mmCIF file with all atom_site columns, C-alpha atoms in Angstrom:
data_model
loop_
_atom_site.group_PDB
_atom_site.id
_atom_site.type_symbol
_atom_site.label_atom_id
_atom_site.label_alt_id
_atom_site.label_comp_id
_atom_site.label_asym_id
_atom_site.label_entity_id
_atom_site.label_seq_id
_atom_site.pdbx_PDB_ins_code
_atom_site.Cartn_x
_atom_site.Cartn_y
_atom_site.Cartn_z
_atom_site.occupancy
_atom_site.B_iso_or_equiv
_atom_site.pdbx_formal_charge
_atom_site.auth_seq_id
_atom_site.auth_comp_id
_atom_site.auth_asym_id
_atom_site.auth_atom_id
_atom_site.pdbx_PDB_model_num
ATOM 1   C CA . MET A 1 1   ? 21.654  18.033  -24.475 1.00 59.00 ? 1387 MET A CA 1
ATOM 2   C CA . THR A 1 2   ? 20.672  14.406  -25.079 1.00 83.00 ? 1388 THR A CA 1
ATOM 3   C CA . ASN A 1 3   ? 21.477  13.517  -21.460 1.00 83.00 ? 1389 ASN A CA 1
ATOM 4   C CA . SER A 1 4   ? 19.093  16.248  -20.334 1.00 86.00 ? 1390 SER A CA 1
ATOM 5   C CA . VAL A 1 5   ? 16.325  14.986  -22.596 1.00 89.00 ? 1391 VAL A CA 1
ATOM 6   C CA . LEU A 1 6   ? 16.922  11.437  -21.416 1.00 91.00 ? 1392 LEU A CA 1
ATOM 7   C CA . GLY A 1 7   ? 16.833  12.561  -17.762 1.00 88.00 ? 1393 GLY A CA 1
ATOM 8   C CA . ILE A 1 8   ? 13.603  14.467  -18.334 1.00 91.00 ? 1394 ILE A CA 1
ATOM 9   C CA . LEU A 1 9   ? 12.005  11.480  -20.067 1.00 93.00 ? 1395 LEU A CA 1
ATOM 10  C CA . VAL A 1 10  ? 13.094  8.940   -17.456 1.00 94.00 ? 1396 VAL A CA 1
ATOM 11  C CA . CYS A 1 11  ? 12.171  11.073  -14.453 1.00 94.00 ? 1397 CYS A CA 1
ATOM 12  C CA . GLY A 1 12  ? 8.932   12.188  -16.073 1.00 93.00 ? 1398 GLY A CA 1
ATOM 13  C CA . LEU A 1 13  ? 7.946   8.626   -16.988 1.00 95.00 ? 1399 LEU A CA 1
ATOM 14  C CA . VAL A 1 14  ? 8.748   7.229   -13.538 1.00 95.00 ? 1400 VAL A CA 1
ATOM 15  C CA . GLY A 1 15  ? 6.897   10.129  -11.920 1.00 95.00 ? 1401 GLY A CA 1
ATOM 16  C CA . ALA A 1 16  ? 3.868   9.658   -14.174 1.00 95.00 ? 1402 ALA A CA 1
ATOM 17  C CA . LEU A 1 17  ? 3.760   5.903   -13.501 1.00 96.00 ? 1403 LEU A CA 1
ATOM 18  C CA . LEU A 1 18  ? 4.014   6.433   -9.752  1.00 95.00 ? 1404 LEU A CA 1
ATOM 19  C CA . LEU A 1 19  ? 1.326   9.113   -9.932  1.00 95.00 ? 1405 LEU A CA 1
ATOM 20  C CA . TRP A 1 20  ? -0.943  6.696   -11.816 1.00 97.00 ? 1406 TRP A CA 1
ATOM 21  C CA . ALA A 1 21  ? -0.249  3.976   -9.222  1.00 95.00 ? 1407 ALA A CA 1
ATOM 22  C CA . ALA A 1 22  ? -1.027  6.388   -6.369  1.00 95.00 ? 1408 ALA A CA 1
ATOM 23  C CA . LEU A 1 23  ? -4.309  7.459   -7.977  1.00 95.00 ? 1409 LEU A CA 1
ATOM 24  C CA . HIS A 1 24  ? -5.206  3.823   -8.666  1.00 95.00 ? 1410 HIS A CA 1
ATOM 25  C CA . ASP A 1 25  ? -4.517  2.961   -5.019  1.00 93.00 ? 1411 ASP A CA 1
ATOM 26  C CA . ALA A 1 26  ? -6.536  5.979   -3.856  1.00 94.00 ? 1412 ALA A CA 1
ATOM 27  C CA . ALA A 1 27  ? -9.482  4.733   -5.937  1.00 95.00 ? 1413 ALA A CA 1
ATOM 28  C CA . ARG A 1 28  ? -9.101  1.308   -4.315  1.00 93.00 ? 1414 ARG A CA 1
ATOM 29  C CA . VAL A 1 29  ? -9.140  2.873   -0.840  1.00 93.00 ? 1415 VAL A CA 1
ATOM 30  C CA . ARG A 1 30  ? -12.265 4.826   -1.777  1.00 95.00 ? 1416 ARG A CA 1
ATOM 31  C CA . ARG A 1 31  ? -13.915 1.648   -3.071  1.00 94.00 ? 1417 ARG A CA 1
ATOM 32  C CA . LEU A 1 32  ? -12.985 -0.114  0.179   1.00 93.00 ? 1418 LEU A CA 1
ATOM 33  C CA . ARG A 1 33  ? -14.498 2.661   2.268   1.00 94.00 ? 1419 ARG A CA 1
ATOM 34  C CA . ARG A 1 34  ? -17.737 2.662   0.257   1.00 95.00 ? 1420 ARG A CA 1
ATOM 35  C CA . HIS A 1 35  ? -18.279 -1.040  -0.381  1.00 95.00 ? 1421 HIS A CA 1
ATOM 36  C CA . GLY A 1 36  ? -15.895 -2.789  1.989   1.00 94.00 ? 1422 GLY A CA 1
ATOM 37  C CA . VAL A 1 37  ? -16.830 -5.274  4.658   1.00 95.00 ? 1423 VAL A CA 1
ATOM 38  C CA . LEU A 1 38  ? -15.345 -4.863  8.126   1.00 95.00 ? 1424 LEU A CA 1
ATOM 39  C CA . ALA A 1 39  ? -14.064 -7.927  9.932   1.00 95.00 ? 1425 ALA A CA 1
ATOM 40  C CA . SER A 1 40  ? -12.079 -8.636  13.041  1.00 95.00 ? 1426 SER A CA 1
ATOM 41  C CA . GLY A 1 41  ? -8.585  -9.929  12.354  1.00 95.00 ? 1427 GLY A CA 1
ATOM 42  C CA . MET A 1 42  ? -5.700  -11.189 14.428  1.00 95.00 ? 1428 MET A CA 1
ATOM 43  C CA . VAL A 1 43  ? -1.982  -10.690 13.868  1.00 92.00 ? 1429 VAL A CA 1
ATOM 44  C CA . VAL A 1 44  ? -0.889  -14.339 13.807  1.00 93.00 ? 1430 VAL A CA 1
ATOM 45  C CA . ASP A 1 45  ? 2.798   -13.884 13.011  1.00 88.00 ? 1431 ASP A CA 1
ATOM 46  C CA . ASN A 1 46  ? 5.526   -11.452 12.059  1.00 85.00 ? 1432 ASN A CA 1
ATOM 47  C CA . VAL A 1 47  ? 7.822   -12.719 9.314   1.00 83.00 ? 1433 VAL A CA 1
ATOM 48  C CA . ARG A 1 48  ? 11.201  -11.382 8.347   1.00 78.00 ? 1434 ARG A CA 1
ATOM 49  C CA . VAL A 1 49  ? 11.326  -9.925  4.841   1.00 76.00 ? 1435 VAL A CA 1
ATOM 50  C CA . ARG A 1 50  ? 14.094  -8.281  2.847   1.00 72.00 ? 1436 ARG A CA 1
ATOM 51  C CA . GLY A 1 51  ? 13.680  -4.588  2.178   1.00 63.00 ? 1437 GLY A CA 1
ATOM 52  C CA . ALA A 1 52  ? 14.568  -2.800  -1.050  1.00 60.00 ? 1438 ALA A CA 1
ATOM 53  C CA . GLN A 1 53  ? 17.982  -1.864  0.349   1.00 62.00 ? 1439 GLN A CA 1
ATOM 54  C CA . GLY A 1 54  ? 18.641  -5.446  1.437   1.00 61.00 ? 1440 GLY A CA 1
ATOM 55  C CA . SER A 1 55  ? 18.010  -4.669  5.080   1.00 62.00 ? 1441 SER A CA 1
ATOM 56  C CA . PRO A 1 56  ? 15.663  -7.050  6.881   1.00 65.00 ? 1442 PRO A CA 1
ATOM 57  C CA . SER A 1 57  ? 12.364  -5.846  8.271   1.00 74.00 ? 1443 SER A CA 1
ATOM 58  C CA . TRP A 1 58  ? 9.327   -7.474  9.817   1.00 79.00 ? 1444 TRP A CA 1
ATOM 59  C CA . ALA A 1 59  ? 5.930   -7.863  8.158   1.00 83.00 ? 1445 ALA A CA 1
ATOM 60  C CA . PRO A 1 60  ? 2.817   -8.867  10.101  1.00 89.00 ? 1446 PRO A CA 1
ATOM 61  C CA . ILE A 1 61  ? 0.584   -11.665 8.849   1.00 91.00 ? 1447 ILE A CA 1
ATOM 62  C CA . ILE A 1 62  ? -3.060  -10.978 9.630   1.00 94.00 ? 1448 ILE A CA 1
ATOM 63  C CA . ALA A 1 63  ? -5.756  -13.641 9.575   1.00 96.00 ? 1449 ALA A CA 1
ATOM 64  C CA . PHE A 1 64  ? -9.515  -13.088 9.477   1.00 96.00 ? 1450 PHE A CA 1
ATOM 65  C CA . ALA A 1 65  ? -12.667 -14.914 8.418   1.00 95.00 ? 1451 ALA A CA 1
ATOM 66  C CA . ASP A 1 66  ? -14.447 -13.552 5.335   1.00 92.00 ? 1452 ASP A CA 1
ATOM 67  C CA . GLN A 1 67  ? -18.240 -13.454 4.835   1.00 91.00 ? 1453 GLN A CA 1
ATOM 68  C CA . ARG A 1 68  ? -18.300 -17.096 3.745   1.00 91.00 ? 1454 ARG A CA 1
ATOM 69  C CA . GLY A 1 69  ? -16.351 -18.201 6.798   1.00 91.00 ? 1455 GLY A CA 1
ATOM 70  C CA . TYR A 1 70  ? -13.087 -18.922 4.971   1.00 94.00 ? 1456 TYR A CA 1
ATOM 71  C CA . ARG A 1 71  ? -9.843  -18.077 6.712   1.00 95.00 ? 1457 ARG A CA 1
ATOM 72  C CA . VAL A 1 72  ? -7.917  -15.401 4.818   1.00 95.00 ? 1458 VAL A CA 1
ATOM 73  C CA . GLU A 1 73  ? -4.351  -14.343 5.571   1.00 94.00 ? 1459 GLU A CA 1
ATOM 74  C CA . PHE A 1 74  ? -2.648  -11.261 4.193   1.00 92.00 ? 1460 PHE A CA 1
ATOM 75  C CA . THR A 1 75  ? 0.336   -9.028  4.780   1.00 88.00 ? 1461 THR A CA 1
ATOM 76  C CA . PRO A 1 76  ? -0.210  -5.245  4.765   1.00 86.00 ? 1462 PRO A CA 1
ATOM 77  C CA . SER A 1 77  ? 1.535   -3.453  1.924   1.00 77.00 ? 1463 SER A CA 1
ATOM 78  C CA . MET A 1 78  ? 2.708   -0.574  4.102   1.00 73.00 ? 1464 MET A CA 1
ATOM 79  C CA . ARG A 1 79  ? 5.758   -1.457  6.194   1.00 69.00 ? 1465 ARG A CA 1
ATOM 80  C CA . GLY A 1 80  ? 8.342   0.542   8.053   1.00 63.00 ? 1466 GLY A CA 1
ATOM 81  C CA . SER A 1 81  ? 8.822   2.255   11.363  1.00 61.00 ? 1467 SER A CA 1
ATOM 82  C CA . GLY A 1 82  ? 5.539   2.899   13.107  1.00 58.00 ? 1468 GLY A CA 1
ATOM 83  C CA . MET A 1 83  ? 3.710   0.409   10.901  1.00 63.00 ? 1469 MET A CA 1
ATOM 84  C CA . GLY A 1 84  ? 4.414   -2.759  12.856  1.00 72.00 ? 1470 GLY A CA 1
ATOM 85  C CA . LEU A 1 85  ? 1.690   -4.718  14.576  1.00 82.00 ? 1471 LEU A CA 1
ATOM 86  C CA . ALA A 1 86  ? 2.441   -6.989  17.525  1.00 83.00 ? 1472 ALA A CA 1
ATOM 87  C CA . THR A 1 87  ? 1.675   -10.691 17.273  1.00 87.00 ? 1473 THR A CA 1
ATOM 88  C CA . GLY A 1 88  ? -1.610  -11.468 19.008  1.00 90.00 ? 1474 GLY A CA 1
ATOM 89  C CA . ARG A 1 89  ? -3.040  -8.000  18.476  1.00 90.00 ? 1475 ARG A CA 1
ATOM 90  C CA . GLU A 1 90  ? -6.637  -7.837  17.316  1.00 95.00 ? 1476 GLU A CA 1
ATOM 91  C CA . VAL A 1 91  ? -7.176  -5.411  14.422  1.00 93.00 ? 1477 VAL A CA 1
ATOM 92  C CA . THR A 1 92  ? -10.102 -4.406  12.249  1.00 95.00 ? 1478 THR A CA 1
ATOM 93  C CA . VAL A 1 93  ? -9.677  -5.235  8.578   1.00 95.00 ? 1479 VAL A CA 1
ATOM 94  C CA . ILE A 1 94  ? -11.673 -4.078  5.588   1.00 96.00 ? 1480 ILE A CA 1
ATOM 95  C CA . TYR A 1 95  ? -12.021 -5.973  2.327   1.00 95.00 ? 1481 TYR A CA 1
ATOM 96  C CA . LEU A 1 96  ? -14.161 -6.178  -0.783  1.00 94.00 ? 1482 LEU A CA 1
ATOM 97  C CA . PRO A 1 97  ? -16.427 -9.257  -0.746  1.00 92.00 ? 1483 PRO A CA 1
ATOM 98  C CA . GLN A 1 98  ? -15.187 -10.391 -4.171  1.00 92.00 ? 1484 GLN A CA 1
ATOM 99  C CA . ASP A 1 99  ? -11.498 -9.954  -3.258  1.00 90.00 ? 1485 ASP A CA 1
ATOM 100 C CA . PRO A 1 100 ? -10.759 -10.679 0.417   1.00 92.00 ? 1486 PRO A CA 1
ATOM 101 C CA . GLN A 1 101 ? -7.037  -11.210 -0.316  1.00 89.00 ? 1487 GLN A CA 1
ATOM 102 C CA . ALA A 1 102 ? -6.712  -7.473  -1.043  1.00 88.00 ? 1488 ALA A CA 1
ATOM 103 C CA . ALA A 1 103 ? -7.734  -6.574  2.510   1.00 92.00 ? 1489 ALA A CA 1
ATOM 104 C CA . ARG A 1 104 ? -6.251  -3.703  4.452   1.00 92.00 ? 1490 ARG A CA 1
ATOM 105 C CA . VAL A 1 105 ? -5.912  -2.954  8.112   1.00 92.00 ? 1491 VAL A CA 1
ATOM 106 C CA . PHE A 1 106 ? -8.618  -0.424  8.931   1.00 92.00 ? 1492 PHE A CA 1
ATOM 107 C CA . MET A 1 107 ? -6.279  2.219   10.353  1.00 88.00 ? 1493 MET A CA 1
ATOM 108 C CA . ARG A 1 108 ? -5.555  5.566   8.764   1.00 86.00 ? 1494 ARG A CA 1
ATOM 109 C CA . ARG A 1 109 ? -1.831  4.850   8.409   1.00 83.00 ? 1495 ARG A CA 1
ATOM 110 C CA . HIS A 1 110 ? -2.449  1.516   6.672   1.00 84.00 ? 1496 HIS A CA 1
ATOM 111 C CA . MET A 1 111 ? -5.300  2.771   4.486   1.00 87.00 ? 1497 MET A CA 1
ATOM 112 C CA . THR A 1 112 ? -3.779  5.976   3.170   1.00 86.00 ? 1498 THR A CA 1
ATOM 113 C CA . GLY A 1 113 ? -0.073  5.507   3.914   1.00 85.00 ? 1499 GLY A CA 1
ATOM 114 C CA . PRO A 1 114 ? 0.741   3.739   0.626   1.00 86.00 ? 1500 PRO A CA 1
ATOM 115 C CA . VAL A 1 115 ? -1.161  6.408   -1.332  1.00 91.00 ? 1501 VAL A CA 1
ATOM 116 C CA . TYR A 1 116 ? 0.675   9.294   0.304   1.00 92.00 ? 1502 TYR A CA 1
ATOM 117 C CA . PHE A 1 117 ? 4.049   7.579   -0.017  1.00 90.00 ? 1503 PHE A CA 1
ATOM 118 C CA . MET A 1 118 ? 3.635   6.884   -3.743  1.00 93.00 ? 1504 MET A CA 1
ATOM 119 C CA . LEU A 1 119 ? 2.264   10.387  -4.307  1.00 95.00 ? 1505 LEU A CA 1
ATOM 120 C CA . ALA A 1 120 ? 5.262   11.952  -2.555  1.00 95.00 ? 1506 ALA A CA 1
ATOM 121 C CA . VAL A 1 121 ? 7.777   9.879   -4.526  1.00 95.00 ? 1507 VAL A CA 1
ATOM 122 C CA . ALA A 1 122 ? 5.930   10.677  -7.780  1.00 96.00 ? 1508 ALA A CA 1
ATOM 123 C CA . LEU A 1 123 ? 6.096   14.392  -7.028  1.00 95.00 ? 1509 LEU A CA 1
ATOM 124 C CA . VAL A 1 124 ? 9.830   14.119  -6.311  1.00 96.00 ? 1510 VAL A CA 1
ATOM 125 C CA . PHE A 1 125 ? 10.459  12.461  -9.681  1.00 95.00 ? 1511 PHE A CA 1
ATOM 126 C CA . LEU A 1 126 ? 8.267   14.974  -11.509 1.00 95.00 ? 1512 LEU A CA 1
ATOM 127 C CA . GLY A 1 127 ? 10.018  17.813  -9.674  1.00 95.00 ? 1513 GLY A CA 1
ATOM 128 C CA . VAL A 1 128 ? 13.427  16.467  -10.697 1.00 94.00 ? 1514 VAL A CA 1
ATOM 129 C CA . ALA A 1 129 ? 12.209  16.296  -14.304 1.00 93.00 ? 1515 ALA A CA 1
ATOM 130 C CA . VAL A 1 130 ? 11.149  19.960  -14.106 1.00 93.00 ? 1516 VAL A CA 1
ATOM 131 C CA . VAL A 1 131 ? 14.478  20.979  -12.536 1.00 93.00 ? 1517 VAL A CA 1
ATOM 132 C CA . ILE A 1 132 ? 16.382  19.176  -15.319 1.00 91.00 ? 1518 ILE A CA 1
ATOM 133 C CA . ALA A 1 133 ? 14.203  20.852  -17.934 1.00 89.00 ? 1519 ALA A CA 1
ATOM 134 C CA . VAL A 1 134 ? 14.690  24.314  -16.449 1.00 91.00 ? 1520 VAL A CA 1
ATOM 135 C CA . THR A 1 135 ? 18.435  24.036  -15.964 1.00 88.00 ? 1521 THR A CA 1
ATOM 136 C CA . ALA A 1 136 ? 19.133  22.407  -19.352 1.00 74.00 ? 1522 ALA A CA 1
#
């Protein structure tokens, strides 16, 4: 019985934290859409990064000039198949004037992809917690 309670608590807590993170990210995307500044950016490089499973993947580095004319470089948070951007490609970026480092590529998959991914994983953890609770 204690293993079931522990499983429910762990899965429920992880699911709740991921749900909070997804909602927080959704609010950030909404704030970007309402108050964000659009700029033209360029993919200047693709660097090799280690994934969670230890497998290497590639992450684009995007450079753009903010409202004050400063060069800002960032790496999109959403990576994986279908998310890559070729070096030299021109992309539109959106950022908040007070925080240009938190910019995002202005594409649907880069704007809402992290939100949907975290939401899906949160629902899986919460579902597992419910299954443990029902079967215990």
